[in-house]
PDB file of C-alpha atoms in Angstrom:
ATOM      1  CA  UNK A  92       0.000   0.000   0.000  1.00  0.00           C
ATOM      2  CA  UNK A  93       2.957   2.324   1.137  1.00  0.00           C
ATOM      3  CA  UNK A  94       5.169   1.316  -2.090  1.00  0.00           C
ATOM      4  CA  UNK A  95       2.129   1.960  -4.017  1.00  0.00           C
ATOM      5  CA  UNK A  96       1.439   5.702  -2.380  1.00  0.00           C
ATOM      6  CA  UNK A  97       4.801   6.728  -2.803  1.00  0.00           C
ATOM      7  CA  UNK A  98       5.118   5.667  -6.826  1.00  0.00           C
ATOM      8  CA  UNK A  99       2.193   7.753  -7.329  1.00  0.00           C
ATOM      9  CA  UNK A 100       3.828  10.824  -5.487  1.00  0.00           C
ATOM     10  CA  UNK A 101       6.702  10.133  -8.096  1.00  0.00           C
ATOM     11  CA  UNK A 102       5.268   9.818 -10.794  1.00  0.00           C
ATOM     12  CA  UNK A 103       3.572  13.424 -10.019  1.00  0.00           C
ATOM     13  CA  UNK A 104       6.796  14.876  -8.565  1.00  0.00           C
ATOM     14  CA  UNK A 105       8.208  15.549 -12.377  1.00  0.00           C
ATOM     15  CA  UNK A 106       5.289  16.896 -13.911  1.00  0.00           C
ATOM     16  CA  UNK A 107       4.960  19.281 -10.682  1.00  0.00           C
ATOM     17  CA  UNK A 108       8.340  20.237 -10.639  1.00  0.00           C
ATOM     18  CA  UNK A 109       8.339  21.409 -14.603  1.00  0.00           C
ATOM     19  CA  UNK A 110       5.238  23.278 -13.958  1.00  0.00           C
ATOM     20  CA  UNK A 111       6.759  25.237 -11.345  1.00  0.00           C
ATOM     21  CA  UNK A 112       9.706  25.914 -13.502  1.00  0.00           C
ATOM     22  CA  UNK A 113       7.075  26.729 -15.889  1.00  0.00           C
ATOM     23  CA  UNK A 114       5.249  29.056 -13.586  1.00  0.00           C
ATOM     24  CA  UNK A 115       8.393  30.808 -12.156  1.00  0.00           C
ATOM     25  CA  UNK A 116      10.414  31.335 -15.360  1.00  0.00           C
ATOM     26  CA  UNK A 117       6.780  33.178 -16.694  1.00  0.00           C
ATOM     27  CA  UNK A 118       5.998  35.054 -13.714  1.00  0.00           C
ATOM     28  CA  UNK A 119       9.513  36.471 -13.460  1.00  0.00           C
ATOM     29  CA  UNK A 120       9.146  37.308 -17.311  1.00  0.00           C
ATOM     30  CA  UNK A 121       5.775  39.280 -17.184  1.00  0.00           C
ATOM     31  CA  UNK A 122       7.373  41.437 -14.104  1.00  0.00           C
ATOM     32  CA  UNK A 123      10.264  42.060 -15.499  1.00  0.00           C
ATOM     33  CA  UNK A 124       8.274  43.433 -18.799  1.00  0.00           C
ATOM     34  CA  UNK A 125       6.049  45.310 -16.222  1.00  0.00           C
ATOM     35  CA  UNK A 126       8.669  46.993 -14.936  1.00  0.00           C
ATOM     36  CA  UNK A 127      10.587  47.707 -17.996  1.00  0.00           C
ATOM     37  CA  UNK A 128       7.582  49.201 -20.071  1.00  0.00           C
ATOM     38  CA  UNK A 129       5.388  50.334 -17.782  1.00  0.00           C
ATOM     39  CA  UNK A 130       5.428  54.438 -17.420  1.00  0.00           C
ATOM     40  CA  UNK A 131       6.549  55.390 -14.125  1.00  0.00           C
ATOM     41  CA  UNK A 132       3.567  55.906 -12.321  1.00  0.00           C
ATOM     42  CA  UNK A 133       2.391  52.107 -13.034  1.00  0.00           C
ATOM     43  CA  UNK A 134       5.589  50.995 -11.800  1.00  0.00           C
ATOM     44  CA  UNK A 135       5.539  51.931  -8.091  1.00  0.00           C
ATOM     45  CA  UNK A 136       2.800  49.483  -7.096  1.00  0.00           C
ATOM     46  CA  UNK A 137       2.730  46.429  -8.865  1.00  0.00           C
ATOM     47  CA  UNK A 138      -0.019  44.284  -7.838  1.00  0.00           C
ATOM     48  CA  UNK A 139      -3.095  43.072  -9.679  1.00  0.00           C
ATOM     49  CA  UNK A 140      -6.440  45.075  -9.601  1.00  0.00           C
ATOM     50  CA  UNK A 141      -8.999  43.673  -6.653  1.00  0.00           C
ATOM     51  CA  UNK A 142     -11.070  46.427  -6.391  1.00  0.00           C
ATOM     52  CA  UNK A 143     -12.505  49.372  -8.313  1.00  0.00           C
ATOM     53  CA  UNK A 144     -10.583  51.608  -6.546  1.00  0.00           C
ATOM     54  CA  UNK A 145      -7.307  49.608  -7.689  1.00  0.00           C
ATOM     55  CA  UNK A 146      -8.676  49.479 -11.619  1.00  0.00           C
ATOM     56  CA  UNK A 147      -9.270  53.538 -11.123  1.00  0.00           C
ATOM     57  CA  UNK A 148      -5.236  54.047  -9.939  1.00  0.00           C
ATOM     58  CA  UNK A 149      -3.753  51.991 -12.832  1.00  0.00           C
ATOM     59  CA  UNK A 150      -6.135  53.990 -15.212  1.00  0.00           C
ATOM     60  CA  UNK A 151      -4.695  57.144 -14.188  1.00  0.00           C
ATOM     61  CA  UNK A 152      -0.971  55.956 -14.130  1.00  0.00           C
ATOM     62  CA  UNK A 153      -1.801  54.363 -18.185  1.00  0.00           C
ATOM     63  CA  UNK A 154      -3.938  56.475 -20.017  1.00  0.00           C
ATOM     64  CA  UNK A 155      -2.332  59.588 -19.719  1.00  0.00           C
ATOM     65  CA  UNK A 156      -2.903  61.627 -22.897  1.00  0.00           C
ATOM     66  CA  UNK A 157       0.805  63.005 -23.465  1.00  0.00           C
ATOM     67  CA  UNK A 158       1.907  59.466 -22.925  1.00  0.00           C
ATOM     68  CA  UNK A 159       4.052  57.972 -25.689  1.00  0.00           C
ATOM     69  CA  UNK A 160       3.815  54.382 -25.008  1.00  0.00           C
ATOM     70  CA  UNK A 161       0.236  53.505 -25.604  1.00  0.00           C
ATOM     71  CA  UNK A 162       1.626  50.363 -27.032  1.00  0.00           C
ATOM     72  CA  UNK A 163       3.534  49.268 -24.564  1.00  0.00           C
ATOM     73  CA  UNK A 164       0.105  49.209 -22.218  1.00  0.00           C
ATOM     74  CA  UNK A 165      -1.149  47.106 -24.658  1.00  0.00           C
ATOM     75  CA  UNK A 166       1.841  44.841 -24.481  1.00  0.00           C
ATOM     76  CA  UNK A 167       2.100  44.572 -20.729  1.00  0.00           C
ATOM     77  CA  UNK A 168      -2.026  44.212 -20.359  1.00  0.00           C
ATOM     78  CA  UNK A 169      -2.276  41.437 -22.780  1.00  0.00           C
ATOM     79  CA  UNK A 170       0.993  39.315 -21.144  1.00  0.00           C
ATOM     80  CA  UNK A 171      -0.517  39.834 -18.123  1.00  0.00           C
ATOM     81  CA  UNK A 172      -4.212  38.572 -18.894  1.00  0.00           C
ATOM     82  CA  UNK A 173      -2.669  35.507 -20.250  1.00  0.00           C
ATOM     83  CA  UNK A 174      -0.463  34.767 -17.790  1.00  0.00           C
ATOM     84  CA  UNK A 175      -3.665  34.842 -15.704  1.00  0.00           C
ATOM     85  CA  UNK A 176      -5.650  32.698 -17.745  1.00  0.00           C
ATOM     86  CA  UNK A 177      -2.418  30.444 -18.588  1.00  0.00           C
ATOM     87  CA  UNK A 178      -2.026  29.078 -14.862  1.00  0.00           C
ATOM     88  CA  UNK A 179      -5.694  29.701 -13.277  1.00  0.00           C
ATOM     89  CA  UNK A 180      -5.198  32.721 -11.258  1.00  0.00           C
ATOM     90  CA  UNK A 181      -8.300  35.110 -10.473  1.00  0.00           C
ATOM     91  CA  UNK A 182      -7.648  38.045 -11.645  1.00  0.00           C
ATOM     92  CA  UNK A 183      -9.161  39.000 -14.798  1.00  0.00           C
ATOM     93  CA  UNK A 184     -12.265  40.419 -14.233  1.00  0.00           C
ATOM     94  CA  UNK A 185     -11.273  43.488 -12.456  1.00  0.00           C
ATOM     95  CA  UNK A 186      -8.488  43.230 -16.026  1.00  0.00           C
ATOM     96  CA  UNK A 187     -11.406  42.968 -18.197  1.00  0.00           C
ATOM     97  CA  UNK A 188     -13.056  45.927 -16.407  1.00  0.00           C
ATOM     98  CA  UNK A 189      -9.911  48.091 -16.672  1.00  0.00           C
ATOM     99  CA  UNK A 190      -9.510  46.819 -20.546  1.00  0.00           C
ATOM    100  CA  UNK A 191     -13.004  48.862 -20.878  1.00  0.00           C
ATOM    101  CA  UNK A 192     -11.439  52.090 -19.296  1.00  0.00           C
ATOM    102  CA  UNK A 193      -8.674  52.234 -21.486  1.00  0.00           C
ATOM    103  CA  UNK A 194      -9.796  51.655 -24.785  1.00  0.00           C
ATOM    104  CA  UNK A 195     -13.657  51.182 -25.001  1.00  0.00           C
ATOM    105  CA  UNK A 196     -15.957  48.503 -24.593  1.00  0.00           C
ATOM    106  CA  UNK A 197     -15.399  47.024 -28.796  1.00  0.00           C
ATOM    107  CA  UNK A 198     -11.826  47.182 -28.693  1.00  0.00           C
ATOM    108  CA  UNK A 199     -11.431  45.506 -25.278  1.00  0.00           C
ATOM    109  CA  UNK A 200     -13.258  43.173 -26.238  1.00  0.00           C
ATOM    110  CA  UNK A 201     -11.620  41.737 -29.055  1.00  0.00           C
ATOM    111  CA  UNK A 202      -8.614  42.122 -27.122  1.00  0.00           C
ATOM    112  CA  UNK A 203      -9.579  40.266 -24.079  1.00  0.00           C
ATOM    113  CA  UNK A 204     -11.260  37.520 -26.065  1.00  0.00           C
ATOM    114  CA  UNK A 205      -7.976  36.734 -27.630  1.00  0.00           C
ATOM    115  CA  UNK A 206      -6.076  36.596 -24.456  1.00  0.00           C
ATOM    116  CA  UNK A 207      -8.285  34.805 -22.999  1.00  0.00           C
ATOM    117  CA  UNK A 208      -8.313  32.133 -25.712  1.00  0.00           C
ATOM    118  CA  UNK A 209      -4.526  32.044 -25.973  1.00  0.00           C
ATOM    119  CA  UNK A 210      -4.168  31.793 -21.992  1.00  0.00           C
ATOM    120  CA  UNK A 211      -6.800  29.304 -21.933  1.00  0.00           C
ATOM    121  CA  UNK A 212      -4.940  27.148 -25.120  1.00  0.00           C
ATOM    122  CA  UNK A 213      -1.677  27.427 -23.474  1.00  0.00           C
ATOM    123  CA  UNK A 214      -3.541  25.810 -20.155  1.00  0.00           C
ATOM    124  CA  UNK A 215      -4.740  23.335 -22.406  1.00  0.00           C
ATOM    125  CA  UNK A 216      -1.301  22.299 -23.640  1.00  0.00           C
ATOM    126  CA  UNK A 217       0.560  22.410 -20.526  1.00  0.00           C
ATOM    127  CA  UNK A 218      -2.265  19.933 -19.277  1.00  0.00           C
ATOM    128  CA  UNK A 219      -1.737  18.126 -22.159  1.00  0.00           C
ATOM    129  CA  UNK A 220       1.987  16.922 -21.444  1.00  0.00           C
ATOM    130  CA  UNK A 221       2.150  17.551 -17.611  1.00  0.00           C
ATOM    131  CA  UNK A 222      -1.779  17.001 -16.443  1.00  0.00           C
ATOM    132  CA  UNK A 223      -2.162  12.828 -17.260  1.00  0.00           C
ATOM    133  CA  UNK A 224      -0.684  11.899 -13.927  1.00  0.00           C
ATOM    134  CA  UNK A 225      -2.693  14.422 -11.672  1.00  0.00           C
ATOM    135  CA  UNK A 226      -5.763  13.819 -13.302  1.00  0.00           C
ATOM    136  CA  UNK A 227      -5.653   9.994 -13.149  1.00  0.00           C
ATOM    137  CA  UNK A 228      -5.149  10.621  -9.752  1.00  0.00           C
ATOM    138  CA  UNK A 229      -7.945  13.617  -8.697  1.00  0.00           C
ATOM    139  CA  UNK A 230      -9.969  14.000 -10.975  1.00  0.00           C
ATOM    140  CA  UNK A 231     -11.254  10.437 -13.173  1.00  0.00           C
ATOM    141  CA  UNK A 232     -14.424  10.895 -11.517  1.00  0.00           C
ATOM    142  CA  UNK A 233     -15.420  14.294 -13.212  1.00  0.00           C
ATOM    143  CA  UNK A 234     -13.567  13.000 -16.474  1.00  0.00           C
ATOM    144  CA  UNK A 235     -15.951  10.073 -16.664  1.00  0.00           C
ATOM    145  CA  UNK A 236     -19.108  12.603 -16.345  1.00  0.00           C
ATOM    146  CA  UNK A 237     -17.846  15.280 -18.889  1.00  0.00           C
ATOM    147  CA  UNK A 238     -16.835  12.684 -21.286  1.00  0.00           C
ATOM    148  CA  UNK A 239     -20.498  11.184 -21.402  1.00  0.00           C
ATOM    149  CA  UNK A 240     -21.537  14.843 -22.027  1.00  0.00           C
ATOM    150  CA  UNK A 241     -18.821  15.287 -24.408  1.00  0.00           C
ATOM    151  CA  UNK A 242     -20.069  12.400 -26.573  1.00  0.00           C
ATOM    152  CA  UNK A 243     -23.660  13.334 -26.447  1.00  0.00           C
ATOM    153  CA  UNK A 244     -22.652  16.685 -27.656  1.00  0.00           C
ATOM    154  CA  UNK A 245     -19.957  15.683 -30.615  1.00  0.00           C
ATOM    155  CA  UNK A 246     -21.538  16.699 -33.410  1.00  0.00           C
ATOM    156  CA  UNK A 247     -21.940  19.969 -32.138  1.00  0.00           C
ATOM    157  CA  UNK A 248     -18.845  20.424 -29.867  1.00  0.00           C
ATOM    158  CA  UNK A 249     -17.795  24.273 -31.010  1.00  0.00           C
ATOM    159  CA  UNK A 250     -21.596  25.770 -29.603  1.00  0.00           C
ATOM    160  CA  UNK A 251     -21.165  23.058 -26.830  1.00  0.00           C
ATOM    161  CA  UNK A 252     -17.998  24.515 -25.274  1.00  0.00           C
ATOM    162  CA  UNK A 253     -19.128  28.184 -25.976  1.00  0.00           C
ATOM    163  CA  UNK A 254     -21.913  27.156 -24.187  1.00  0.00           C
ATOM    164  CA  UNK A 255     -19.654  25.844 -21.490  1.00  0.00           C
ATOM    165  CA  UNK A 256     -17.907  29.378 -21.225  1.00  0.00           C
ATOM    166  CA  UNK A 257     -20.788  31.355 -20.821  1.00  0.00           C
ATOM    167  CA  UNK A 258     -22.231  29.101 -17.873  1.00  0.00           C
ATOM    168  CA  UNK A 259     -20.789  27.819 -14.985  1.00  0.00           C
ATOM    169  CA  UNK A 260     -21.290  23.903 -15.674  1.00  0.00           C
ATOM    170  CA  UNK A 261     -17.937  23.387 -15.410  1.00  0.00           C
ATOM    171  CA  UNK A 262     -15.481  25.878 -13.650  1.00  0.00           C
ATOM    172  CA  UNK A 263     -13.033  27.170 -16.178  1.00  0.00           C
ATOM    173  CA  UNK A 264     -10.085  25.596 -15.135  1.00  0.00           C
ATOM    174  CA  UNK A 265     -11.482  22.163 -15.166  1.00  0.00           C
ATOM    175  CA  UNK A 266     -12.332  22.859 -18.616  1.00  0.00           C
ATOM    176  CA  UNK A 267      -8.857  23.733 -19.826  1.00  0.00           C
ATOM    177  CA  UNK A 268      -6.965  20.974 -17.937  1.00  0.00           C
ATOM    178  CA  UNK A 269      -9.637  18.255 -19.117  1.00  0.00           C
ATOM    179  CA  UNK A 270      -9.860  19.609 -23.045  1.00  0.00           C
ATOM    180  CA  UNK A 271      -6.836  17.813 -24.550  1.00  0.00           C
ATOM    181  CA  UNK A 272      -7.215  14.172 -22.201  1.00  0.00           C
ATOM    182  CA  UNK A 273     -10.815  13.993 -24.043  1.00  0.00           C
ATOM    183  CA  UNK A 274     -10.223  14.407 -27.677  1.00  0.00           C
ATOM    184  CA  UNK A 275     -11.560  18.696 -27.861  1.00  0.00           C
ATOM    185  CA  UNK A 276      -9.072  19.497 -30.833  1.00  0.00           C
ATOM    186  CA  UNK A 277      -7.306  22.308 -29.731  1.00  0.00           C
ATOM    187  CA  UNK A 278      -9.198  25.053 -32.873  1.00  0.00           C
ATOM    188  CA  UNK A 279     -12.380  24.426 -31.557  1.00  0.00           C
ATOM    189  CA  UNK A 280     -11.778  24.595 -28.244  1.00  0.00           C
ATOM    190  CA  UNK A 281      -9.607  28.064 -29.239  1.00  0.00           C
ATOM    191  CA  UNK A 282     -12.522  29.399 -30.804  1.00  0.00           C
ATOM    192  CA  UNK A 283     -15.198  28.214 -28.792  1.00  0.00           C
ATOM    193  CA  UNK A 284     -13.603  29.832 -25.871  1.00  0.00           C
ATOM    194  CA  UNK A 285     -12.691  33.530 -28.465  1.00  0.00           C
ATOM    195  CA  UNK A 286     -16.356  33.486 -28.404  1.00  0.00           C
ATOM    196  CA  UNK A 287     -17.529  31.773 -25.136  1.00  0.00           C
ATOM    197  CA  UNK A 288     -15.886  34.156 -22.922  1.00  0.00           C
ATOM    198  CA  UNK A 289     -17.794  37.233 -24.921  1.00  0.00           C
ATOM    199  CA  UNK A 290     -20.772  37.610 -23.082  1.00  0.00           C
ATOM    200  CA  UNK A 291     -19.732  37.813 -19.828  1.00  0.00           C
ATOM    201  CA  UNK A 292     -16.480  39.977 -20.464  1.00  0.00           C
ATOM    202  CA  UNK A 293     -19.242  42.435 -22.012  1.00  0.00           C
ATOM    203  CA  UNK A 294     -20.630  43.075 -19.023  1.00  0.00           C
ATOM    204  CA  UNK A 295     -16.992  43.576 -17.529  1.00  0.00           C
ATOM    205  CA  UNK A 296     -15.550  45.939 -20.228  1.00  0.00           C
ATOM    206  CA  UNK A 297     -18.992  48.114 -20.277  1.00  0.00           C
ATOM    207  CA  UNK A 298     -18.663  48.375 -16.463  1.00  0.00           C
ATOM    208  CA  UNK A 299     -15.004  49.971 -17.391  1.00  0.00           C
ATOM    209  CA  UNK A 300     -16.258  51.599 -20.105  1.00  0.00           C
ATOM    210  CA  UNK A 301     -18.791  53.455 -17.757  1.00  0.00           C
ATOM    211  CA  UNK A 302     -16.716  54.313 -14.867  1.00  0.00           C
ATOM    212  CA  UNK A 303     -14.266  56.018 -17.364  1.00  0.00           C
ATOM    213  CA  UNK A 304     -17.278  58.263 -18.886  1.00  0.00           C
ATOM    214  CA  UNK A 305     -18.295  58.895 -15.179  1.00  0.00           C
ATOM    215  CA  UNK A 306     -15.303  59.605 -13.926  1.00  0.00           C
ATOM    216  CA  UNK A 307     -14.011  62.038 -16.788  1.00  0.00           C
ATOM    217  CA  UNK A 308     -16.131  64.847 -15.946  1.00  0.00           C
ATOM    218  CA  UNK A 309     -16.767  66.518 -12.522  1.00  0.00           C
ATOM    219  CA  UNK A 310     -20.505  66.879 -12.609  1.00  0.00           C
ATOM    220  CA  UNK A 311     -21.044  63.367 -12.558  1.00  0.00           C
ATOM    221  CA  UNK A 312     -24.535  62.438 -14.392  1.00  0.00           C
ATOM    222  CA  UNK A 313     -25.593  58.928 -14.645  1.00  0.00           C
ATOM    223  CA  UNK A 314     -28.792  59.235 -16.137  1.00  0.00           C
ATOM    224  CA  UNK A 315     -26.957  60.347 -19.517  1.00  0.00           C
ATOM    225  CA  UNK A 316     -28.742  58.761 -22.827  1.00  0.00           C
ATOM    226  CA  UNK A 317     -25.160  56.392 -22.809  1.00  0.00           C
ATOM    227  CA  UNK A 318     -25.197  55.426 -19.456  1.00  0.00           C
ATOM    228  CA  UNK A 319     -28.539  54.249 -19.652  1.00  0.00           C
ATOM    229  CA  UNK A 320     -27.845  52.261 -23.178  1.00  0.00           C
ATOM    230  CA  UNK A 321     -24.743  50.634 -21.674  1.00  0.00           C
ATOM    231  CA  UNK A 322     -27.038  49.518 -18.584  1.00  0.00           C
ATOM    232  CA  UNK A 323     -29.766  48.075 -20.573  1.00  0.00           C
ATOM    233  CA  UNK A 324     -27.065  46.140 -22.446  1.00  0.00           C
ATOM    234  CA  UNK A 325     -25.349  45.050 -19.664  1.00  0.00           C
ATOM    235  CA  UNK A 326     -28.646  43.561 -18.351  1.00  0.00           C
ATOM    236  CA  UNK A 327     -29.283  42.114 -21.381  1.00  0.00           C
ATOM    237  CA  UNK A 328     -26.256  40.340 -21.280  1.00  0.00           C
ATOM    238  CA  UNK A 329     -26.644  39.033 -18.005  1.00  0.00           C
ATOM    239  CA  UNK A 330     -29.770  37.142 -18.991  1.00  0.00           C
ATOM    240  CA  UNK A 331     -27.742  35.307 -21.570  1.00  0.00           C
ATOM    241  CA  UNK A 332     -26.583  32.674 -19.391  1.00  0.00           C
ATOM    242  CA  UNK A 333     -29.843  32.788 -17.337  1.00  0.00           C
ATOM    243  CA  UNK A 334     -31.847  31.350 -20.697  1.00  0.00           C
ATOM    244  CA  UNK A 335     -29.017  29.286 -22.009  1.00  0.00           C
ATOM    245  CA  UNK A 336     -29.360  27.220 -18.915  1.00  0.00           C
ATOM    246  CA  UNK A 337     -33.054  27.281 -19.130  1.00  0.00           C
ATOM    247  CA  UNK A 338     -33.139  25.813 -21.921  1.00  0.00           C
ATOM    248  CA  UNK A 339     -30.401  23.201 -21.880  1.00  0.00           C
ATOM    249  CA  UNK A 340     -31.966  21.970 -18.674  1.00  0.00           C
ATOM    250  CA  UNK A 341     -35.001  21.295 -20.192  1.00  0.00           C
ATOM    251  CA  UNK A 342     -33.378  19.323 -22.875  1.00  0.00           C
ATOM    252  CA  UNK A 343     -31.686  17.546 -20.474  1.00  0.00           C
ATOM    253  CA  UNK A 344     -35.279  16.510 -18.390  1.00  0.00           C
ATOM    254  CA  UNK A 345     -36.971  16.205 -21.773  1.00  0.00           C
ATOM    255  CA  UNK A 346     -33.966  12.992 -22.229  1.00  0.00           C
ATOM    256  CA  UNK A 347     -34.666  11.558 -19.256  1.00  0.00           C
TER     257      UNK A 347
END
C-alpha cells in the first residue's frame, strides 16, 4: 500500500516540478516586462487590480494623454491577462473591467477575447503533457461525467464549449486541464472559448467603459442617454446565461 502511495507521489513529482519551472520562469518574465515598459507611475505598485478603486489608480498611471507608449500598455495588459488565464489565477475580471477604461468597450473586447483564448490554449497544452498523472489521480471521476456529455454533444462540440464558457457547468479551469485528455481538438476549443468568454467579459468591459465616462467629468450624471444604453445592455447580457441554462436543462429533463 505504502510502495504503491509513494510511486504515485513520483510519478507526479516531475510533472509538478516542470510546472513550477514553468510558472516561475513566466511570472519572473511578465514582471520584469512590467517593470521595464510600464510608465513610471504604473511601476511603483505592482499588484493586480482587486477592487474598483485599484482598476481607477492603474487607469490614471496608463492612459495619460501626453503618454508615448500607448503600445507598450497594450503589451504589458495582454501578457498579463494571459499569464492569468495560462495558470488559473483570479484576476481578470477586475483586467477585463480596466480593458473597458482604457480603450472602449469594442476594442477591449476583441482584445480580451484573444487573451483569454490564448491563456486558456496554453492551459490546455501544458495539461496536455504535464496534467495525465494528476488527473488519473484527482480528478477520473469528473472525467468520466464530462466525457459522457462530451459524446452526447460531438456533433456539435464548437456551440457546446461556448456554451460551457458562458455558464458555470464546469469551472473554467477544469475545462482547460480536461480539453486535450478527451479528444476537444485544440481550434475548436480556441474558438469556442474567443467566443464563449464574450458575453460575460461584455458586461466587464462596459462596467469599465462606464466608470471612465463617469469619472471624466466633474458633474457626474448617470442618467446620460449612454449610461442608460450601456445599462440596458449590460442587463441584457446578463440574462444570456440565465436562458441558455433554461433551456439546456429542459433538454436535459426532456432525455430523461
Amino acid at each position: 500500500m505504502s510502495t504503491s502511495s509513494s510511486s504515485r507521489r513520483i510519478s507526479l513529482a516531475p510533472s509538478i516540478i516542470t510546472l513550477l519551472t514553468i510558472f516561475s520562469f513566466s511570472a519572473g518574465a511578465v514582471y520584469f516586462t512590467l517593470k521595464t515598459l510600464l510608465p513610471e507611475e504604473g511601476r511603483q505598485d505592482l499588484a493586480f487590480p482587486k477592487t474598483f478603486q485599484d482598476v481607477k489608480k492603474l487607469y490614471t498611471a496608463l492612459a495619460r494623454k501626453d503618454s508615448p507608449d500607448d503600445f507598450r500598455t497594450v503589451i504589458c495588459y495582454v501578457l498579463t491577462y494571459i499569464f492569468l488565464q495560462s495558470f488559473a489565477i483570479p484576476g481578470s475580471v477586475m483586467l477585463s473591467v480596466l480593458g473597458g477604461m482604457l480603450w472602449g468597450s469594442l476594442r477591449a473586447l476583441v482584445l480580451i477575447s484573444f487573451c483569454a483564448a490564448t491563456g486558456a490554449t496554453i492551459c490546455y497544452f501544458l495539461s496536455s503533457i504535464l496534467g495525465q498523472a494528476f488527473i488519473k489521480r484527482y480528478l477520473s471521476h469528473r472525467m468520466e461525467i464530462w466525457n459522457k456529455q462530451l459524446a452526447e454533444e460531438k456533433k456539435n462540440l464548437f456551440s457546446y464549449i461556448i456554451f460551457l464558457r458562458v455558464t458555470p457547468f464546469f469551472p473554467n479551469w477544469f475545462v482547460n486541464i480536461a480539453s486535450p485528455h478527451l479528444e476537444v481538438g485544440v481550434n475548436v476549443f480556441y474558438w469556442g472559448t474567443f467566443f464563449g468568454v464574450a458575453p460575460l467579459s461584455f458586461i466587464h468591459v462596459q462596467a469599465g467603459e462606464t466608470l471612465q465616462r463617469l469619472s471624466a467629468t466633474d458633474e457626474i450624471s448617470f442618467f446620460t442617454i449612454p449610461n442608460v444604453v450601456s445599462m440596458a445592455l449590460i442587463s441584457i447580457a446578463a440574462l444570456i446565461p440565465i436562458s441558455i441554462r433554461r433551456k439546456y436543462t429542459k433538454e436535459l429533463n426532456k432525455v430523461e
